[in-house]
Amino acid sequence: MTSRERGRYGPQFGPDITFLGVPRCTWSDPSTYADADVVILGAPFDGGTSHRPGTRFGPRYIRQTCYLPSNGSRPSLALRVDGLHGDLTVHDAGDVEMYSGDAERSVRDLQEAVHTVARTGTIPLILGGDHTIAWPDAAGVAQHLGAGRVSMIHFDAHADTGDVTFGSLVGHGQPMRRLIESGAVRGDRFLQLGLRGYWPGPETLAWMAEQGMRSYEMTEIVARGLDECLTEAFQIATDECDGVFLSVDIDVCDPGHAPGTGTPEPGGLTARQLLDAVRRVTYELPVAGIDVVEVSPPYDNADITSALANRVVLESLSGIARRRRDARDGTVWDPRRPLLDGR
């Protein structure tokens, strides 16, 4: 039986819930999300993890970790839009069936699901799962828009440009190399923000330089300011590309803000910086796909990391909704607008 014949799998782990109560759909049947602007897919895979596992439970926790009712509505205070209902229509197709013991099959099936959604003109938003899934996620979007026509905005502590780990070409430290080697994403349209720590080594860094990748390490972000780095990255991302894929590894944040992750690295962004940055990306750029990865609930504390990931998803949806409203109305969102101004 193919993944298409399986259709909507629902959940692999835990109850069959959708993201904060949005309507269900079946990714293999576009008629079930014909009115949707965004379709959420779960990718409960941690078979590419090199250190602490547990991200297979990430989609469930990202979907449910919120103190407000799961009623399919979330009006944004800052953006004055509802990124789940009204200003944007969001459906949830459940989890793509992914067996962590078979990485090759899992990434193949996920790419099929992402491409099926993307080719309808709907934005796929994938909940990970470890960062292995960025390879089939971005490749599925590029399969629709064209190889080399999608740029990448990648928030992460790690470059994820390794070659072979534990004898495998598939893993959460290698998806960005696989994307570039395959031609799905151009190396010179690959923007990374938040890198730090003690990996990768000189050989891998040399390979990255050969591809023309641009990496904004935390030392540069601290020296120049995150906003300035983002503005520069946006100019590169929109040059000769038709869409942008946003990939958010939750470990881009300092472990004090996101402890529940597989490879925590001290000295990262704050939760506030990440949310503001994601809002800018989705408001200012033509985002064609998104994934949020590396949430590992077994290592979390008081759902801190899951709650942050939930808000990353909401900020992304709210930014897209506001971008579309302003394009329709000929207006521009002003972050300095007074809170009591309901526009």
Short mmCIF file of C-alpha atoms in Angstrom, two decimals:
data_model
loop_
_atom_site.label_atom_id
_atom_site.label_comp_id
_atom_site.label_asym_id
_atom_site.label_seq_id
_atom_site.Cartn_x
_atom_site.Cartn_y
_atom_site.Cartn_z
CA MET A 1 0.00 0.00 0.00
CA THR A 2 1.44 3.40 -0.98
CA SER A 3 1.37 6.46 1.27
CA ARG A 4 -1.22 7.99 -1.05
CA GLU A 5 -3.53 4.99 -0.55
CA ARG A 6 -3.10 5.32 3.20
CA GLY A 7 -4.43 8.87 3.06
CA ARG A 8 -4.95 10.66 6.33
CA TYR A 9 -3.15 8.65 8.97
CA GLY A 10 -4.23 10.75 11.94
CA PRO A 11 -1.87 10.56 14.91
CA GLN A 12 0.97 8.13 15.38
CA PHE A 13 1.26 8.97 19.07
CA GLY A 14 -1.48 10.13 21.40
CA PRO A 15 -5.03 11.31 20.73
CA ASP A 16 -6.26 12.35 17.30
CA ILE A 17 -6.16 16.12 17.76
CA THR A 18 -5.66 18.90 15.23
CA PHE A 19 -3.60 22.04 15.77
CA LEU A 20 -5.61 24.04 18.31
CA GLY A 21 -8.85 22.63 16.92
CA VAL A 22 -8.62 23.59 13.22
CA PRO A 23 -10.60 21.42 10.77
CA ARG A 24 -9.27 18.05 9.65
CA CYS A 25 -8.36 17.16 6.10
CA THR A 26 -6.67 14.35 4.16
CA TRP A 27 -3.45 15.34 2.41
CA SER A 28 -3.93 12.79 -0.38
CA ASP A 29 -7.38 14.23 -1.20
CA PRO A 30 -7.05 17.93 -2.14
CA SER A 31 -10.83 18.29 -2.23
CA THR A 32 -10.80 18.08 1.59
CA TYR A 33 -8.71 21.27 1.81
CA ALA A 34 -9.81 23.10 -1.32
CA ASP A 35 -10.57 26.22 0.74
CA ALA A 36 -7.40 26.11 2.84
CA ASP A 37 -4.50 28.54 2.66
CA VAL A 38 -2.30 26.36 4.87
CA VAL A 39 -2.29 22.63 5.57
CA ILE A 40 -0.52 21.32 8.66
CA LEU A 41 1.25 17.96 8.47
CA GLY A 42 2.80 16.11 11.39
CA ALA A 43 6.16 14.41 10.84
CA PRO A 44 6.73 12.32 14.00
CA PHE A 45 10.20 11.09 13.06
CA ASP A 46 13.34 10.92 15.18
CA GLY A 47 15.22 8.20 13.33
CA GLY A 48 17.89 10.71 12.27
CA THR A 49 18.73 11.85 15.79
CA SER A 50 22.41 11.74 16.74
CA HIS A 51 22.04 12.52 20.46
CA ARG A 52 18.86 12.74 22.55
CA PRO A 53 15.73 11.21 20.91
CA GLY A 54 12.07 12.00 21.53
CA THR A 55 11.11 14.38 18.72
CA ARG A 56 8.67 11.78 17.41
CA PHE A 57 6.36 13.18 20.10
CA GLY A 58 6.88 16.75 18.92
CA PRO A 59 3.86 17.12 16.61
CA ARG A 60 1.42 16.11 19.34
CA TYR A 61 2.82 18.58 21.85
CA ILE A 62 3.11 21.45 19.38
CA ARG A 63 -0.53 20.92 18.46
CA GLN A 64 -1.84 20.92 22.03
CA THR A 65 0.42 23.10 24.21
CA CYS A 66 -1.64 26.21 24.79
CA TYR A 67 -3.57 27.51 27.79
CA LEU A 68 -6.43 28.78 25.59
CA PRO A 69 -9.30 26.62 24.26
CA SER A 70 -8.67 24.49 21.17
CA ASN A 71 -11.43 26.24 19.26
CA GLY A 72 -9.72 26.84 15.91
CA SER A 73 -9.27 30.58 16.46
CA ARG A 74 -6.32 32.72 17.62
CA PRO A 75 -6.59 36.49 17.06
CA SER A 76 -3.15 38.11 17.28
CA LEU A 77 -2.78 41.11 19.56
CA ALA A 78 0.17 42.47 17.61
CA LEU A 79 -1.04 41.85 14.06
CA ARG A 80 -4.81 42.23 14.48
CA VAL A 81 -5.55 39.14 12.41
CA ASP A 82 -6.70 35.60 13.15
CA GLY A 83 -4.15 33.24 11.65
CA LEU A 84 -6.36 30.18 12.12
CA HIS A 85 -9.78 31.36 11.05
CA GLY A 86 -11.22 34.26 9.07
CA ASP A 87 -8.07 35.98 7.83
CA LEU A 88 -6.49 32.64 6.97
CA THR A 89 -7.96 29.17 6.60
CA VAL A 90 -5.90 26.38 8.14
CA HIS A 91 -6.57 22.62 8.03
CA ASP A 92 -4.66 19.78 9.71
CA ALA A 93 -4.01 16.55 7.81
CA GLY A 94 -2.70 14.69 10.85
CA ASP A 95 0.60 12.84 10.92
CA VAL A 96 2.28 11.40 7.87
CA GLU A 97 3.03 7.80 8.78
CA MET A 98 6.78 7.76 9.44
CA TYR A 99 8.62 4.80 10.89
CA SER A 100 11.77 6.00 12.63
CA GLY A 101 13.42 2.66 11.89
CA ASP A 102 13.25 3.23 8.12
CA ALA A 103 14.62 6.68 7.32
CA GLU A 104 14.68 6.28 3.54
CA ARG A 105 11.03 5.25 3.33
CA SER A 106 9.97 7.92 5.78
CA VAL A 107 11.58 10.85 3.94
CA ARG A 108 10.22 9.56 0.63
CA ASP A 109 6.66 9.37 1.98
CA LEU A 110 6.91 12.80 3.61
CA GLN A 111 8.11 14.44 0.39
CA GLU A 112 5.15 12.93 -1.45
CA ALA A 113 2.73 14.39 1.10
CA VAL A 114 4.37 17.84 1.08
CA HIS A 115 4.44 17.98 -2.72
CA THR A 116 0.80 16.90 -2.96
CA VAL A 117 -0.19 19.83 -0.74
CA ALA A 118 2.18 22.37 -2.30
CA ARG A 119 1.12 21.72 -5.89
CA THR A 120 -2.42 22.87 -5.06
CA GLY A 121 -1.04 26.30 -4.15
CA THR A 122 -1.57 25.63 -0.45
CA ILE A 123 1.29 26.29 1.98
CA PRO A 124 2.45 23.13 3.78
CA LEU A 125 3.42 23.65 7.43
CA ILE A 126 5.17 20.63 8.90
CA LEU A 127 5.52 19.86 12.60
CA GLY A 128 8.61 17.79 13.41
CA GLY A 129 10.16 15.53 14.19
CA ASP A 130 13.94 15.90 14.00
CA HIS A 131 15.57 18.09 11.39
CA THR A 132 15.98 15.19 8.96
CA ILE A 133 12.54 16.18 7.70
CA ALA A 134 13.74 19.51 6.27
CA TRP A 135 15.15 17.58 3.31
CA PRO A 136 11.81 16.13 2.10
CA ASP A 137 9.92 19.25 3.25
CA ALA A 138 11.85 21.78 1.18
CA ALA A 139 12.34 19.28 -1.65
CA GLY A 140 8.57 18.75 -1.84
CA VAL A 141 8.01 22.49 -2.23
CA ALA A 142 10.82 22.76 -4.79
CA GLN A 143 9.27 19.86 -6.69
CA HIS A 144 6.29 22.18 -7.23
CA LEU A 145 7.99 25.56 -7.75
CA GLY A 146 11.05 24.22 -9.54
CA ALA A 147 14.52 23.10 -8.53
CA GLY A 148 16.61 26.06 -7.41
CA ARG A 149 13.58 28.39 -7.31
CA VAL A 150 13.11 28.13 -3.54
CA SER A 151 15.42 29.88 -1.10
CA MET A 152 15.90 28.77 2.50
CA ILE A 153 15.73 30.79 5.71
CA HIS A 154 17.11 28.43 8.35
CA PHE A 155 17.10 29.18 12.09
CA ASP A 156 19.37 26.76 13.95
CA ALA A 157 22.27 26.38 16.34
CA HIS A 158 23.79 23.93 13.87
CA ALA A 159 24.50 24.12 10.15
CA ASP A 160 23.13 20.60 9.44
CA THR A 161 25.50 20.30 6.49
CA GLY A 162 27.25 17.08 7.52
CA ASP A 163 27.78 14.32 4.99
CA VAL A 164 27.71 10.87 6.60
CA THR A 165 26.81 10.19 10.24
CA PHE A 166 26.85 6.71 11.76
CA GLY A 167 27.24 5.34 8.23
CA SER A 168 24.07 7.02 6.92
CA LEU A 169 23.44 9.82 4.42
CA VAL A 170 20.08 10.49 6.11
CA GLY A 171 20.05 12.22 9.47
CA HIS A 172 19.27 15.41 11.32
CA GLY A 173 22.78 16.76 10.84
CA GLN A 174 22.72 16.38 7.05
CA PRO A 175 19.46 17.65 5.49
CA MET A 176 20.85 20.95 4.23
CA ARG A 177 23.69 19.21 2.37
CA ARG A 178 21.20 16.79 0.80
CA LEU A 179 19.00 19.68 -0.34
CA ILE A 180 21.89 21.52 -1.97
CA GLU A 181 23.45 18.40 -3.52
CA SER A 182 20.10 17.44 -5.03
CA GLY A 183 19.68 20.88 -6.59
CA ALA A 184 16.36 21.47 -4.82
CA VAL A 185 17.78 24.58 -3.10
CA ARG A 186 20.71 26.68 -4.31
CA GLY A 187 23.61 27.04 -1.92
CA ASP A 188 23.88 30.76 -2.63
CA ARG A 189 20.23 31.22 -1.64
CA PHE A 190 20.66 29.40 1.67
CA LEU A 191 20.57 31.70 4.69
CA GLN A 192 21.31 30.36 8.18
CA LEU A 193 20.80 32.31 11.40
CA GLY A 194 21.86 31.51 14.95
CA LEU A 195 24.80 29.15 14.39
CA ARG A 196 27.16 28.69 17.33
CA GLY A 197 29.13 26.16 19.33
CA TYR A 198 31.72 23.64 18.21
CA TRP A 199 30.36 21.94 15.09
CA PRO A 200 30.90 21.57 12.15
CA GLY A 201 34.61 21.30 11.58
CA PRO A 202 36.87 22.93 8.95
CA GLU A 203 36.16 20.42 6.18
CA THR A 204 32.41 20.93 6.35
CA LEU A 205 32.80 24.71 6.66
CA ALA A 206 34.92 24.67 3.52
CA TRP A 207 32.19 22.75 1.67
CA MET A 208 29.62 25.34 2.81
CA ALA A 209 31.79 28.17 1.52
CA GLU A 210 32.12 26.44 -1.84
CA GLN A 211 28.32 26.36 -2.13
CA GLY A 212 28.03 30.10 -1.43
CA MET A 213 26.01 29.58 1.75
CA ARG A 214 25.53 32.59 4.06
CA SER A 215 25.64 31.80 7.77
CA TYR A 216 24.91 34.45 10.39
CA GLU A 217 26.61 33.10 13.49
CA MET A 218 25.51 34.33 16.90
CA THR A 219 28.69 36.37 17.24
CA GLU A 220 27.70 38.36 14.12
CA ILE A 221 24.08 38.66 15.22
CA VAL A 222 25.19 40.06 18.58
CA ALA A 223 27.61 42.50 16.93
CA ARG A 224 25.31 43.75 14.16
CA GLY A 225 21.87 43.16 15.60
CA LEU A 226 19.31 40.56 14.52
CA ASP A 227 17.18 43.02 12.54
CA GLU A 228 20.09 44.14 10.37
CA CYS A 229 21.09 40.54 9.67
CA LEU A 230 17.52 39.61 8.77
CA THR A 231 17.16 42.55 6.39
CA GLU A 232 20.34 41.53 4.57
CA ALA A 233 19.26 37.87 4.44
CA PHE A 234 15.86 38.84 3.00
CA GLN A 235 17.50 40.64 0.09
CA ILE A 236 19.45 37.52 -0.81
CA ALA A 237 16.48 35.19 -0.31
CA THR A 238 14.24 37.03 -2.77
CA ASP A 239 16.82 37.27 -5.56
CA GLU A 240 16.01 34.91 -8.46
CA CYS A 241 13.69 32.76 -6.35
CA ASP A 242 9.91 32.35 -6.47
CA GLY A 243 9.35 31.34 -2.87
CA VAL A 244 11.01 30.98 0.52
CA PHE A 245 11.08 27.95 2.77
CA LEU A 246 11.28 28.74 6.48
CA SER A 247 12.88 26.04 8.65
CA VAL A 248 12.94 26.64 12.41
CA ASP A 249 14.99 24.35 14.62
CA ILE A 250 13.88 25.17 18.15
CA ASP A 251 17.47 24.79 19.38
CA VAL A 252 18.25 28.15 17.74
CA CYS A 253 17.08 29.47 21.09
CA ASP A 254 19.21 29.30 24.20
CA PRO A 255 18.48 26.13 26.23
CA GLY A 256 17.11 28.37 28.98
CA HIS A 257 14.29 29.22 26.55
CA ALA A 258 14.06 25.82 24.82
CA PRO A 259 15.43 22.99 27.00
CA GLY A 260 13.38 20.23 25.37
CA THR A 261 15.53 19.51 22.34
CA GLY A 262 17.99 16.88 21.19
CA THR A 263 21.22 18.88 20.93
CA PRO A 264 21.02 21.97 23.16
CA GLU A 265 23.71 24.60 22.64
CA PRO A 266 24.13 27.52 25.09
CA GLY A 267 24.21 31.11 23.90
CA GLY A 268 21.33 31.27 21.44
CA LEU A 269 18.45 33.58 20.62
CA THR A 270 15.82 34.43 23.18
CA ALA A 271 12.24 33.29 22.67
CA ARG A 272 11.27 36.93 22.01
CA GLN A 273 13.91 37.31 19.30
CA LEU A 274 12.79 34.14 17.55
CA LEU A 275 9.11 35.08 17.56
CA ASP A 276 9.85 38.58 16.24
CA ALA A 277 12.11 37.14 13.54
CA VAL A 278 9.55 34.56 12.41
CA ARG A 279 6.91 37.28 12.24
CA ARG A 280 9.17 39.34 10.00
CA VAL A 281 9.98 36.41 7.71
CA THR A 282 6.36 35.46 7.13
CA TYR A 283 5.15 39.05 6.78
CA GLU A 284 7.89 40.34 4.50
CA LEU A 285 8.69 37.30 2.33
CA PRO A 286 6.69 35.04 -0.04
CA VAL A 287 6.80 31.97 2.20
CA ALA A 288 5.94 28.76 0.31
CA GLY A 289 6.58 26.24 3.08
CA ILE A 290 7.46 26.03 6.78
CA ASP A 291 8.69 23.45 9.22
CA VAL A 292 9.22 23.63 12.99
CA VAL A 293 11.47 20.88 14.29
CA GLU A 294 13.51 19.35 17.12
CA VAL A 295 10.96 19.68 19.93
CA SER A 296 11.69 16.72 22.23
CA PRO A 297 9.00 16.63 24.95
CA PRO A 298 10.76 14.00 27.13
CA TYR A 299 13.53 16.54 27.78
CA ASP A 300 11.24 19.54 28.22
CA ASN A 301 10.49 21.31 31.48
CA ALA A 302 6.94 22.53 32.18
CA ASP A 303 6.23 22.44 28.41
CA ILE A 304 8.47 25.48 27.87
CA THR A 305 9.77 24.28 24.51
CA SER A 306 6.45 22.96 23.25
CA ALA A 307 4.75 26.25 24.11
CA LEU A 308 7.42 28.20 22.26
CA ALA A 309 7.08 25.98 19.18
CA ASN A 310 3.29 26.40 19.30
CA ARG A 311 3.81 30.18 19.26
CA VAL A 312 6.32 29.93 16.41
CA VAL A 313 3.56 28.27 14.38
CA LEU A 314 1.03 30.93 15.38
CA GLU A 315 3.41 33.80 14.62
CA SER A 316 4.06 32.26 11.20
CA LEU A 317 0.37 31.96 10.42
CA SER A 318 -0.39 35.44 11.74
CA GLY A 319 2.41 36.95 9.63
CA ILE A 320 1.10 35.26 6.48
CA ALA A 321 -2.44 36.42 7.27
CA ARG A 322 -1.35 40.01 7.82
CA ARG A 323 0.75 40.00 4.64
CA ARG A 324 -2.27 38.89 2.63
CA ARG A 325 -4.60 41.40 4.24
CA ASP A 326 -2.21 44.28 3.64
CA ALA A 327 -1.64 43.20 0.03
CA ARG A 328 -5.41 43.18 -0.48
CA ASP A 329 -6.06 46.48 1.30
CA GLY A 330 -2.94 48.33 0.19
CA THR A 331 -1.81 48.89 3.78
CA VAL A 332 1.40 48.20 5.69
CA TRP A 333 1.53 46.80 9.21
CA ASP A 334 3.26 49.11 11.68
CA PRO A 335 4.61 47.40 14.82
CA ARG A 336 4.46 50.76 16.64
CA ARG A 337 0.69 50.99 16.21
CA PRO A 338 -1.02 51.64 19.57
CA LEU A 339 -2.55 48.54 21.17
CA LEU A 340 -6.00 50.14 21.36
CA ASP A 341 -6.04 50.79 17.63
CA GLY A 342 -8.08 47.84 16.37
CA ARG A 343 -7.15 48.11 12.70
#
